[in-house]
Short mmCIF file of C-alpha atoms in Angstrom, two decimals:
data_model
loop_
_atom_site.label_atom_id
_atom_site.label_comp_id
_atom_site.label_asym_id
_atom_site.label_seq_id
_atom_site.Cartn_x
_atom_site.Cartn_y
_atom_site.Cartn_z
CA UNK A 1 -46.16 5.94 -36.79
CA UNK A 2 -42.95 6.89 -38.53
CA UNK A 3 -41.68 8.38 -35.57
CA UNK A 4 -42.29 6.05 -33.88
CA UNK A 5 -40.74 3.29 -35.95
CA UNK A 6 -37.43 5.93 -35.60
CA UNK A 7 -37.20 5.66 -32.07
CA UNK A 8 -37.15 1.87 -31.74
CA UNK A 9 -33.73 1.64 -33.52
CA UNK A 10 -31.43 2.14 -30.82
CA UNK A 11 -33.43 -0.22 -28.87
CA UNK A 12 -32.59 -3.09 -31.41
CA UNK A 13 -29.24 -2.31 -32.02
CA UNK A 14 -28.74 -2.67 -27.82
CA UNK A 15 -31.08 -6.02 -28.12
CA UNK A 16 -28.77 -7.19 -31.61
CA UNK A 17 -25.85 -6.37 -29.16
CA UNK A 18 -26.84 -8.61 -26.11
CA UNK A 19 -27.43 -11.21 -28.66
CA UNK A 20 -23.89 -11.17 -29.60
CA UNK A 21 -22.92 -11.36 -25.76
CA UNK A 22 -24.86 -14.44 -25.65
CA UNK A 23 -22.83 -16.34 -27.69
CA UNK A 24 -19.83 -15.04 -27.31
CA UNK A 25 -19.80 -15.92 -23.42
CA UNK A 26 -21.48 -18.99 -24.37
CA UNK A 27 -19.71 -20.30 -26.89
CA UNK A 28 -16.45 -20.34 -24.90
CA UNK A 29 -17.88 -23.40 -23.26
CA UNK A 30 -17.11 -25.99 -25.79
CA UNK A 31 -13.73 -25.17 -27.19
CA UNK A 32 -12.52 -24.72 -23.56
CA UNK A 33 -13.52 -28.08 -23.56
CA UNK A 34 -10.35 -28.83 -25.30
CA UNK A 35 -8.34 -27.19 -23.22
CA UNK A 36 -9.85 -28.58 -20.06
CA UNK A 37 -9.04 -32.24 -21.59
CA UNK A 38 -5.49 -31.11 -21.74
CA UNK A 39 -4.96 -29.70 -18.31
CA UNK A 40 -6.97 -32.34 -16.06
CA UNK A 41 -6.79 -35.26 -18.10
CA UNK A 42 -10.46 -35.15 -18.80
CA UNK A 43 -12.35 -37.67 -20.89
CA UNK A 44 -14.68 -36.79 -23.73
CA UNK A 45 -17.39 -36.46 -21.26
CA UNK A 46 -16.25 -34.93 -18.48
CA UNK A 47 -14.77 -32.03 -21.07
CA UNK A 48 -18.87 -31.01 -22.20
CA UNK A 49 -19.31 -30.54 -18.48
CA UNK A 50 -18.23 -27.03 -18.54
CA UNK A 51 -20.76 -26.67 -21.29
CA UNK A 52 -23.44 -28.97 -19.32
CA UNK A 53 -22.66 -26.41 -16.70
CA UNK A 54 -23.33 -23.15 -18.03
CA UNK A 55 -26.76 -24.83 -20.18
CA UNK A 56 -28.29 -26.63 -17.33
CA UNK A 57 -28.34 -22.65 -15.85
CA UNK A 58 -31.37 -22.06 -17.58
CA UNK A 59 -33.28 -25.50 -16.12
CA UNK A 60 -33.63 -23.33 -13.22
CA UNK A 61 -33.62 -19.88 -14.11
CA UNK A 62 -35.82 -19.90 -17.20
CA UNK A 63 -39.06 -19.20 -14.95
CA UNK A 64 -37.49 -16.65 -13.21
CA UNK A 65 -36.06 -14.74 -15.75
CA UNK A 66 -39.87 -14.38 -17.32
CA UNK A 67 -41.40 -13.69 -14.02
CA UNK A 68 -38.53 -10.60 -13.52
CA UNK A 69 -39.72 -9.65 -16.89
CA UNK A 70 -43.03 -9.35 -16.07
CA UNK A 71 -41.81 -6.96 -13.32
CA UNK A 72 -38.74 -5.37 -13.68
CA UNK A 73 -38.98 -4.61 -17.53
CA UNK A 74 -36.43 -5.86 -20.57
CA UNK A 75 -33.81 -3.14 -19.46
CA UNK A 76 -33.56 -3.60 -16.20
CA UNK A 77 -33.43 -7.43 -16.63
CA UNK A 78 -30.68 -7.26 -19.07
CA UNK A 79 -28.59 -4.94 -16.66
CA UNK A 80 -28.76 -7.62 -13.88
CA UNK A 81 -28.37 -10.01 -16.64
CA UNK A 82 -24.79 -8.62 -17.73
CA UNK A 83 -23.88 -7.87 -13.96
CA UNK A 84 -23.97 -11.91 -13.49
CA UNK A 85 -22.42 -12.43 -16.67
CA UNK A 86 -19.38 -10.32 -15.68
CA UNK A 87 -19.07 -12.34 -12.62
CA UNK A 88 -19.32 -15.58 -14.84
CA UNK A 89 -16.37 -14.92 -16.30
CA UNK A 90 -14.27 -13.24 -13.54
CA UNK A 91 -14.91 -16.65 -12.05
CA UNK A 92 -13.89 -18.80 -14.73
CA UNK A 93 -10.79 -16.34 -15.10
CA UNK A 94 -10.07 -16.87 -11.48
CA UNK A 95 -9.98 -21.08 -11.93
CA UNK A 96 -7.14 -20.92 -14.36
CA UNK A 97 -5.69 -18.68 -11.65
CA UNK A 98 -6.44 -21.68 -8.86
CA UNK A 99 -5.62 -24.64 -11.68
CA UNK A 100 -9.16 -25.83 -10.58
CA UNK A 101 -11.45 -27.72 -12.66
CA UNK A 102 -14.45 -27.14 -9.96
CA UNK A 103 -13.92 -23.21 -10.28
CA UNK A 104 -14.32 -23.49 -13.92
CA UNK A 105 -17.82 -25.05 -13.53
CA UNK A 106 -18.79 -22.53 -11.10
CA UNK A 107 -17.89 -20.02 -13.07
CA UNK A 108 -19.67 -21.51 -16.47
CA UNK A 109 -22.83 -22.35 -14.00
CA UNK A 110 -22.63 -18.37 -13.06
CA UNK A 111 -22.11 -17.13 -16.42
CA UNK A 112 -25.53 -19.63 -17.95
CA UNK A 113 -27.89 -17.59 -15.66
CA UNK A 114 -26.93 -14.33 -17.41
CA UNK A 115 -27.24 -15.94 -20.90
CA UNK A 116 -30.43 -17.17 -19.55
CA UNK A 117 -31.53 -13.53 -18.47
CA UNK A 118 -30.26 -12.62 -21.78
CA UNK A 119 -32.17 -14.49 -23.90
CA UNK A 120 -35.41 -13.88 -21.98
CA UNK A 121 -35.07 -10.65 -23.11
CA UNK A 122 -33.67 -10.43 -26.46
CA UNK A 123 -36.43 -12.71 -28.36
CA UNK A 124 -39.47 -11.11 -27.08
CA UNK A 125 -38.00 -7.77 -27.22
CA UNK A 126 -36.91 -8.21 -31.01
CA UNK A 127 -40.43 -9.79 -31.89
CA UNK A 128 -41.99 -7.07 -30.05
CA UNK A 129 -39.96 -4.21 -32.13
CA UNK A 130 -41.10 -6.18 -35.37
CA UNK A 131 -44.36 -6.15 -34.66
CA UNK A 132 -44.58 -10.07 -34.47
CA UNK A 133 -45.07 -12.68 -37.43
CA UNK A 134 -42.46 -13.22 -40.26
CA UNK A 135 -40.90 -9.02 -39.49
CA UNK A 136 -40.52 -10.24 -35.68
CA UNK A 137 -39.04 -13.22 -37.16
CA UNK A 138 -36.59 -11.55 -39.66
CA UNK A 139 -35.62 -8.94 -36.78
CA UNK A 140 -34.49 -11.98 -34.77
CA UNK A 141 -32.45 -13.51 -37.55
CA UNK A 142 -30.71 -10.28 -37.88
CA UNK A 143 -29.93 -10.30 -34.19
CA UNK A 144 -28.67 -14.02 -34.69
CA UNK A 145 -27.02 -12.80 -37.61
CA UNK A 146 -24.65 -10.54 -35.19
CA UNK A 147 -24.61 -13.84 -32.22
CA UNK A 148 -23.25 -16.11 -35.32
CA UNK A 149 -20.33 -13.43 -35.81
CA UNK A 150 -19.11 -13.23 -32.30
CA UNK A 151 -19.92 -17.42 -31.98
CA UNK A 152 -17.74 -18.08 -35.35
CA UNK A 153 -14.73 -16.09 -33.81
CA UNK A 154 -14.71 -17.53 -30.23
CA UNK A 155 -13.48 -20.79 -31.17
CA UNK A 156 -10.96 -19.79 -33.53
CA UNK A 157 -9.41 -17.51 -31.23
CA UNK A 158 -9.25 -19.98 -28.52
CA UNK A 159 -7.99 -22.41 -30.88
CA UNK A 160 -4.79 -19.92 -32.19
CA UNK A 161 -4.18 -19.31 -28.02
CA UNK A 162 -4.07 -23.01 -27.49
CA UNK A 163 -2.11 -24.09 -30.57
CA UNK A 164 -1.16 -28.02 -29.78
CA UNK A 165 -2.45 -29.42 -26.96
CA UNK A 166 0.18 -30.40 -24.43
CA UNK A 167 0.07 -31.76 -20.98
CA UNK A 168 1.14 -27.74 -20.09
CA UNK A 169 -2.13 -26.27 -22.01
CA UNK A 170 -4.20 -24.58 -19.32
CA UNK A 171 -7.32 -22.42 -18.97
CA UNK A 172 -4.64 -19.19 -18.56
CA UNK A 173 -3.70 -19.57 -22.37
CA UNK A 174 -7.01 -18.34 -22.98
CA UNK A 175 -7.26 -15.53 -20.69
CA UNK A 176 -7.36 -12.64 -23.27
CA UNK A 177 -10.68 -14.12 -24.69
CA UNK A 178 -11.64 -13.86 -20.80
CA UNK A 179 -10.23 -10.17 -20.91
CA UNK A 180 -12.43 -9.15 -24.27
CA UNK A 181 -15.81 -11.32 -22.39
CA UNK A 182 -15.76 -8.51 -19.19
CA UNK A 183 -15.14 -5.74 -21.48
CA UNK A 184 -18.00 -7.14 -23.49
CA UNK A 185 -20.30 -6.94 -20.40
CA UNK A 186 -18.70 -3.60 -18.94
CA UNK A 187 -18.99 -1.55 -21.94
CA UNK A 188 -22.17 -2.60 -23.21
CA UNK A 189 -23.53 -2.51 -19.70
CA UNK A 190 -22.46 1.18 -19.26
CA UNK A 191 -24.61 2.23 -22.74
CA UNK A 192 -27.36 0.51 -22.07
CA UNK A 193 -27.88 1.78 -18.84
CA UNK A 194 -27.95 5.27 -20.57
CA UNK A 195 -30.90 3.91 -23.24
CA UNK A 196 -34.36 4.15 -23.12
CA UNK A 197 -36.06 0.68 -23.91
CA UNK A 198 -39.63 -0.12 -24.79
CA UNK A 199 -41.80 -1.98 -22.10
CA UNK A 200 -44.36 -3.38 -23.34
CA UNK A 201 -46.07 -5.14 -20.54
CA UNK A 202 -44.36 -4.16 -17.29
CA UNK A 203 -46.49 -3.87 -14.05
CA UNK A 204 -49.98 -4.11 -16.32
CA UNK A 205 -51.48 -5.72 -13.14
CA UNK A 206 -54.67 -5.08 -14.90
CA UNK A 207 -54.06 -7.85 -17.37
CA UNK A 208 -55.84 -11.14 -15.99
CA UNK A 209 -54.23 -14.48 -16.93
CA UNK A 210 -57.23 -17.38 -17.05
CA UNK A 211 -54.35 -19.57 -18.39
CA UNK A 212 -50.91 -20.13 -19.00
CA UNK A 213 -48.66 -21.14 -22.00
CA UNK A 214 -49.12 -24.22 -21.30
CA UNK A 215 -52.44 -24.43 -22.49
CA UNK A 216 -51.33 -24.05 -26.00
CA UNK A 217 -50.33 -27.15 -27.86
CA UNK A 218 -48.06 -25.87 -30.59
CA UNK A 219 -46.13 -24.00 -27.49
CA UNK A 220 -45.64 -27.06 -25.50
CA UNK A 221 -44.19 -28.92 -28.41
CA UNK A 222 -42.08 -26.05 -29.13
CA UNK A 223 -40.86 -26.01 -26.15
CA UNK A 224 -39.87 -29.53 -26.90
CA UNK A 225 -38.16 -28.20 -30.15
CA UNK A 226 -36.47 -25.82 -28.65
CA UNK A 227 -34.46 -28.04 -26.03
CA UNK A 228 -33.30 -30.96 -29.10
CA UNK A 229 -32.04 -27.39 -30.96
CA UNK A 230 -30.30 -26.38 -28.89
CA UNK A 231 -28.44 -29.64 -28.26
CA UNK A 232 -28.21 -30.11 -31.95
CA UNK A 233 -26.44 -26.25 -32.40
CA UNK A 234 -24.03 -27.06 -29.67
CA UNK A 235 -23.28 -30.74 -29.87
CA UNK A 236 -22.16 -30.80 -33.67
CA UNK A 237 -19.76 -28.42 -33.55
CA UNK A 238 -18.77 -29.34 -30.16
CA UNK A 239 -17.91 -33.14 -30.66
CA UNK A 240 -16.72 -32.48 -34.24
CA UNK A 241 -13.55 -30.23 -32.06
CA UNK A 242 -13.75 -32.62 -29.54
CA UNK A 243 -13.07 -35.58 -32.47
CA UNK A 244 -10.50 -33.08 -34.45
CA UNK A 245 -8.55 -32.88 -31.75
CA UNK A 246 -8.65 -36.10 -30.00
CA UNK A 247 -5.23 -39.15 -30.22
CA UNK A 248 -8.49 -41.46 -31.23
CA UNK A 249 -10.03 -39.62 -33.78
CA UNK A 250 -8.51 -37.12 -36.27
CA UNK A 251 -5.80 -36.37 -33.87
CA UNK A 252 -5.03 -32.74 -35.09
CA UNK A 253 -3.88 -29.64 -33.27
CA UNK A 254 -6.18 -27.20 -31.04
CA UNK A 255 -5.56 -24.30 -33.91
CA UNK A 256 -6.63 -25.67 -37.24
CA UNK A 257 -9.83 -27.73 -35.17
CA UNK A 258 -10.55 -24.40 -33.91
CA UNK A 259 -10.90 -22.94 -37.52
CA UNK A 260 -13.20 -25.87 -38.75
CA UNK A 261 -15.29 -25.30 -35.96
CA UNK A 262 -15.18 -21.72 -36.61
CA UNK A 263 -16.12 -22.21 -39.97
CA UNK A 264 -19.42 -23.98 -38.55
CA UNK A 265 -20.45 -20.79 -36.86
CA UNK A 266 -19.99 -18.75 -40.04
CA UNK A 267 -21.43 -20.60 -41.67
CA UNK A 268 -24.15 -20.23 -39.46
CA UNK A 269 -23.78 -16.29 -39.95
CA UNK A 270 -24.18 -16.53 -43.88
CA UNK A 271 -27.57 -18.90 -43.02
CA UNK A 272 -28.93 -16.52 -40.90
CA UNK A 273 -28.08 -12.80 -42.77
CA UNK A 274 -30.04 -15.07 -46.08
CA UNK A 275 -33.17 -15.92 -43.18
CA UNK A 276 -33.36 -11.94 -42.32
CA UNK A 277 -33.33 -11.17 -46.13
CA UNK A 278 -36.02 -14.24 -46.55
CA UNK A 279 -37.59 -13.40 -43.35
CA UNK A 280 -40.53 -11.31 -44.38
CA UNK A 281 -41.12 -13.38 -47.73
CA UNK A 282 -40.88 -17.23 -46.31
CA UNK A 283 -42.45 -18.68 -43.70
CA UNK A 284 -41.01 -20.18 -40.60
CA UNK A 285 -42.57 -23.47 -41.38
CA UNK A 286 -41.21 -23.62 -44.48
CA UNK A 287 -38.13 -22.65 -42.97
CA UNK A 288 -37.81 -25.36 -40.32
CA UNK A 289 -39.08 -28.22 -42.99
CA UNK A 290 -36.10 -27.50 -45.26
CA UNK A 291 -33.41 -26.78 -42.88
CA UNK A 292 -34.55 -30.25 -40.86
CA UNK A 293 -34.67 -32.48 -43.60
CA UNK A 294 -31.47 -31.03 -44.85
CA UNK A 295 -30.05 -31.26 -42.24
CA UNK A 296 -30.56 -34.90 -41.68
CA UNK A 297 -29.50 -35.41 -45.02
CA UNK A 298 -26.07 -34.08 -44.36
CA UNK A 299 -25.69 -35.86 -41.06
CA UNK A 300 -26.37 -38.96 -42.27
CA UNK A 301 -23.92 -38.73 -44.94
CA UNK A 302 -21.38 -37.35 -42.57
CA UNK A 303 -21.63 -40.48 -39.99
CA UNK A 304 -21.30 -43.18 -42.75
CA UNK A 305 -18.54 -41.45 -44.77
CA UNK A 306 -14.96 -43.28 -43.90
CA UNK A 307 -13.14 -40.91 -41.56
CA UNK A 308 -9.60 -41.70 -43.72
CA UNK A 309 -10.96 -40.20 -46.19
CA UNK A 310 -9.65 -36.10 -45.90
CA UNK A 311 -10.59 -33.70 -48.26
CA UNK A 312 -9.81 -29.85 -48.52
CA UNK A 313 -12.09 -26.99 -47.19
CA UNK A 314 -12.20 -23.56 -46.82
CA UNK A 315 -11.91 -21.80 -43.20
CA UNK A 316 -12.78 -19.26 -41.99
CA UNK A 317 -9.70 -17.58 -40.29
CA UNK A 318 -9.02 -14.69 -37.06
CA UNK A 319 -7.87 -12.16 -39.45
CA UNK A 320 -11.41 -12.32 -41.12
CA UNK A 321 -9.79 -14.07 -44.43
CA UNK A 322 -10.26 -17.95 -45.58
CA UNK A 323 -7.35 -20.75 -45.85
CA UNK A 324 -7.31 -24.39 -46.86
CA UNK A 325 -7.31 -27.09 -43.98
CA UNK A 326 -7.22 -30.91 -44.43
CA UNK A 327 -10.02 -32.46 -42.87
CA UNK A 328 -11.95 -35.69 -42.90
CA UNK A 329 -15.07 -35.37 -45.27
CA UNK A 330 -16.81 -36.15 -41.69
CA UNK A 331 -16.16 -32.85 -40.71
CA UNK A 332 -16.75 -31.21 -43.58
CA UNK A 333 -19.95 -32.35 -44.18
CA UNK A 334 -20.96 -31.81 -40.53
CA UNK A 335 -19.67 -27.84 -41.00
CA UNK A 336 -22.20 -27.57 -43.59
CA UNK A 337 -25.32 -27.99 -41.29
CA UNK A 338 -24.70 -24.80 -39.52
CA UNK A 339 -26.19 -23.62 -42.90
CA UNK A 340 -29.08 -25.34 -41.72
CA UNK A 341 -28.86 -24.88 -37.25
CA UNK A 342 -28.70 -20.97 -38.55
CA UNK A 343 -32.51 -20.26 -39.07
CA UNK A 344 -34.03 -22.68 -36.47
CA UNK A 345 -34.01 -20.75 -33.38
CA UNK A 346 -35.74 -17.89 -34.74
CA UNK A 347 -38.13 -20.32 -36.53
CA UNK A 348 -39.09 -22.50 -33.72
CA UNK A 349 -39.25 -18.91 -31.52
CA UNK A 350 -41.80 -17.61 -33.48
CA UNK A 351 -44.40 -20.69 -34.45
CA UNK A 352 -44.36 -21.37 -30.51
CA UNK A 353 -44.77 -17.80 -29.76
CA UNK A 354 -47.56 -17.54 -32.50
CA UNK A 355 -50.97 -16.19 -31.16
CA UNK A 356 -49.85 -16.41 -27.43
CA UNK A 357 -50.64 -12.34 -26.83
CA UNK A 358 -50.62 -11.45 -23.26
CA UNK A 359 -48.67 -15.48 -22.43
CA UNK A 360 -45.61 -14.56 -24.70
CA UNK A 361 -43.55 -13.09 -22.07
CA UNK A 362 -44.31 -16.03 -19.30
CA UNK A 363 -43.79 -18.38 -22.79
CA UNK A 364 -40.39 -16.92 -22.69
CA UNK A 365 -39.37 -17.96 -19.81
CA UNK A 366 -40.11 -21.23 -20.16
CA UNK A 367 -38.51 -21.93 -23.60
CA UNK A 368 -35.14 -20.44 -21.61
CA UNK A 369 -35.80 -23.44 -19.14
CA UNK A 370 -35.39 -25.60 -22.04
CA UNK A 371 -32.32 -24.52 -23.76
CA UNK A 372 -30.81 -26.39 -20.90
CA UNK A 373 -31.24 -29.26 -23.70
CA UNK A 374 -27.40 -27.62 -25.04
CA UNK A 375 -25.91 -29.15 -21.87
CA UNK A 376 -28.00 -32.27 -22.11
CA UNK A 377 -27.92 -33.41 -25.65
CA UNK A 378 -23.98 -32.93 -26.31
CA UNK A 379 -23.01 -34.46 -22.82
CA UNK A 380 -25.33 -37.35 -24.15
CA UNK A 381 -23.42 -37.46 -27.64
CA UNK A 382 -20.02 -37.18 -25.86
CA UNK A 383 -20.65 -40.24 -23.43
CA UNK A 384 -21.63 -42.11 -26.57
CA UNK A 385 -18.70 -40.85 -27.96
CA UNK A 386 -16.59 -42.46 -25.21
CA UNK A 387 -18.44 -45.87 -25.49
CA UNK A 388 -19.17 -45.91 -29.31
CA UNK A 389 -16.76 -43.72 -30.92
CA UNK A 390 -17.48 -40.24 -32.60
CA UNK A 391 -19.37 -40.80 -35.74
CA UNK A 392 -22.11 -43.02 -33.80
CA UNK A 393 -22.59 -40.33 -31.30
CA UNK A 394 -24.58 -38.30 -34.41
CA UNK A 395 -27.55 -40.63 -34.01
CA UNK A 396 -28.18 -38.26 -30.98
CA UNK A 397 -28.23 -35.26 -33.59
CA UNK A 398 -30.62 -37.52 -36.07
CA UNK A 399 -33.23 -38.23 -33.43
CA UNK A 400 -33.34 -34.34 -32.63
CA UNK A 401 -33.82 -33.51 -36.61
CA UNK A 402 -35.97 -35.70 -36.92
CA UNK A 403 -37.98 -33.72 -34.08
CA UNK A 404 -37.81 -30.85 -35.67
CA UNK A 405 -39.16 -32.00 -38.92
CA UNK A 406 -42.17 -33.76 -37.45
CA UNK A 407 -42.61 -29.58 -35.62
CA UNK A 408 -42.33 -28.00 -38.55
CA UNK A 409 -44.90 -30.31 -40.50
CA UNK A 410 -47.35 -30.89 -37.76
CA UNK A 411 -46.54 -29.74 -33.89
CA UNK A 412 -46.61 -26.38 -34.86
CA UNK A 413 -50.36 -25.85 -35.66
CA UNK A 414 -52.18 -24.00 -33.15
CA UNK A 415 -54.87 -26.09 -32.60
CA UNK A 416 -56.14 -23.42 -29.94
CA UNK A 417 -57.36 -20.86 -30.99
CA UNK A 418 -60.09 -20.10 -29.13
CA UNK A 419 -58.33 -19.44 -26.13
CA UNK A 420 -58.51 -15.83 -24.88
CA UNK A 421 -54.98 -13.70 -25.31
CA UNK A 422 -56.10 -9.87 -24.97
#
């Protein structure tokens, strides 16, 4: 048993790895946002699209991705996964190449069905390696630990390319972060091809499925969970650069927005290193119920706080040391929630995932089909941003909280339990 606990570490270090891919590909979506405003003139709305573009991916490839699971394997899924990926962002590269805004969609479109991949693979694969229940859960906090590193340096480094945003900012000021996104995908592609990975269930055509995740209450809701998340992780952090930046909101320059939005994702780092230390001592119920109501709390105080009123915070900088910036408290207190956004994935993962057996890989699949909901809820937020203004866009983020509480507290039960799973 020891040995065999020995041999599964290279395995998660390749699976903490791709989780760090994940965001750093996808978290190039929103800040690019910015820059996308500046060089086509692009509204609040039509500057998420990009990021609509590369979440919607996963509406259609979720189911896929679990059924080439099923039959492929997690290695040879991930390969594919990062050859897509690669393309992604050749793609995108190529746009600022063209100067066109429908290249850039393509390109983010592309690049979401390798995330999607991705993430089919890295969840189970981590719960798998922990043996399921609060050590699967703190194995995937550690590999979101790793995703909130490479997610909390993506924007600031697009941010210091970009500086002020001019009518001459264009997607080629970012082009090294496009450079260090192949090289991601071509190095890490290279050693895992070399590295042997557990598979679990692959070709057991012996296993006979009566039913299907969707029989499973506490799986469907999660499911449910799982798409407001995601639309709650990517629109705060998304519309709070979007309002830094903008002549009608804070007004400030691409850089410093880029560090307060940086800051979100770190702090979304610190959250997530304290869930893998809590992991295997705290529930994920008790988990979800604090970081949702918490996080409500901090919304709420961030929408009704005055905007003129700018405060001091610390920010997390490219050189991996903190400065002062002058923000609204708004933004501030909105920052502060990735405290809270860091534990929920791995939370919400693992009560939907709970007592599913022989359905958790087909279960996987699905929840990808409904991370879509971080294209959905922040294009949402930014239309209401364009009709309402910034601060009453949050409601969007309340409603999905308020989800998540209700999950944590009730949906999450698994009310059935007498359904088959060997």
């Amino acid at each position: 048993m020891t040995q065999q606990k020995k041999n599964y570490v290279l395995p998660i270090i390749m699976m903490v790895l791709l989780f760090g891919m994940i965001s750093f590909v996808t978290n190039l979506a929103a800040p690019m946002g910015v820059v996308v405003k500046g060089q086509f003139h692009a509204s609040n709305f039509e500057g998420m699209l990009g990021n609509f573009a590369n979440f919607i991916a996963y509406l259609f490839m979720g189911i896929p991705a679990g059924m080439m699971l099923k039959k492929i394997g997690y290695k040879n899924t991930a390969l594919v996964a990062i050859v897509v990926g690669f393309v992604g962002v050749l793609v995108q590269y190529l746009s600022g190449v063209f100067g066109s805004f429908g290249v850039y969609l393509a390109g983010a479109f592309i690049s979401g069905f390798s995330m999607c991949m991705l993430n089919t693979v890295v969840n189970p694969m981590l719960n798998t390696l922990g043996g399921g229940g609060k050590k699967g859960n703190q194995l995937i906090q550690i590999g979101g630990s790793f995703n909130s590193l490479m997610a909390t340096l993506v924007p600031v480094l697009v941010g210091i390319l970009v500086g002020e945003v001019t009518k001459d900012t264009a997607i080629t000021n970012v082009n090294p972060v496009l450079y260090i996104a192949m090289g991601i995908f071509a190095i890490v592609g290279i050693v895992l091809s070399f590295v042997q990975i557990p598979e679990p269930h692959v070709n057991k055509t012996n296993v006979k499925y009566e039913r299907s995740p969707w029989a499973f209450r506490h799986f469907v809701l999660g499911t449910i969970a799982i798409f407001v998340y995601v639309g709650i992780e990517v629109g705060i952090p998304g519309t709070m650069n979007l309002f830094l930046t903008d002549a009608k909101g804070f007004g400030g320059s691409a850089a410093e927005a880029g560090l307060v939005t940086g800051t979100y994702w770190f702090l979304m780092l610190i959250g997530r290193l304290c869930g893998a230390s809590l992991g295997a001592k705290v529930s994920s119920k008790t988990m979800l119920t604090v970081a949702s109501f918490i996080g409500i709390v901090l919304v709420l105080a961030g929408m009704f706080m005055p905007t003129t009123t700018l405060v001091n915070m610390p920010v997390f900088k490219s050189d991996l040391s903190f400065g002062m910036a002058e923000v609204p408290i708004n933004a501030m207190l909105f920052v502060l929630v990735g405290l809270c956004t860091s534990i929920m994935w791995g939370g919400i993962f693992n009560l939907a995932v709970e007592g599913l057996g022989k359905y958790t890989e087909a279960g996987s699949g699905i929840f990808m089909v409904m991370v879509c909901g971080g294209g959905v809820l922040p294009l949402i937020q930014n239309y209401i941003a364009d009709v309402a203004g910034f601060m009453t866009s949050y409601w969007v983020i309340i409603i999905a909280l308020a989800y998540l509480l209700y999950y944590a507290l009730i949906g999450s039960k698994n009310v059935n339990k007498d359904i088959p799973v060997d």
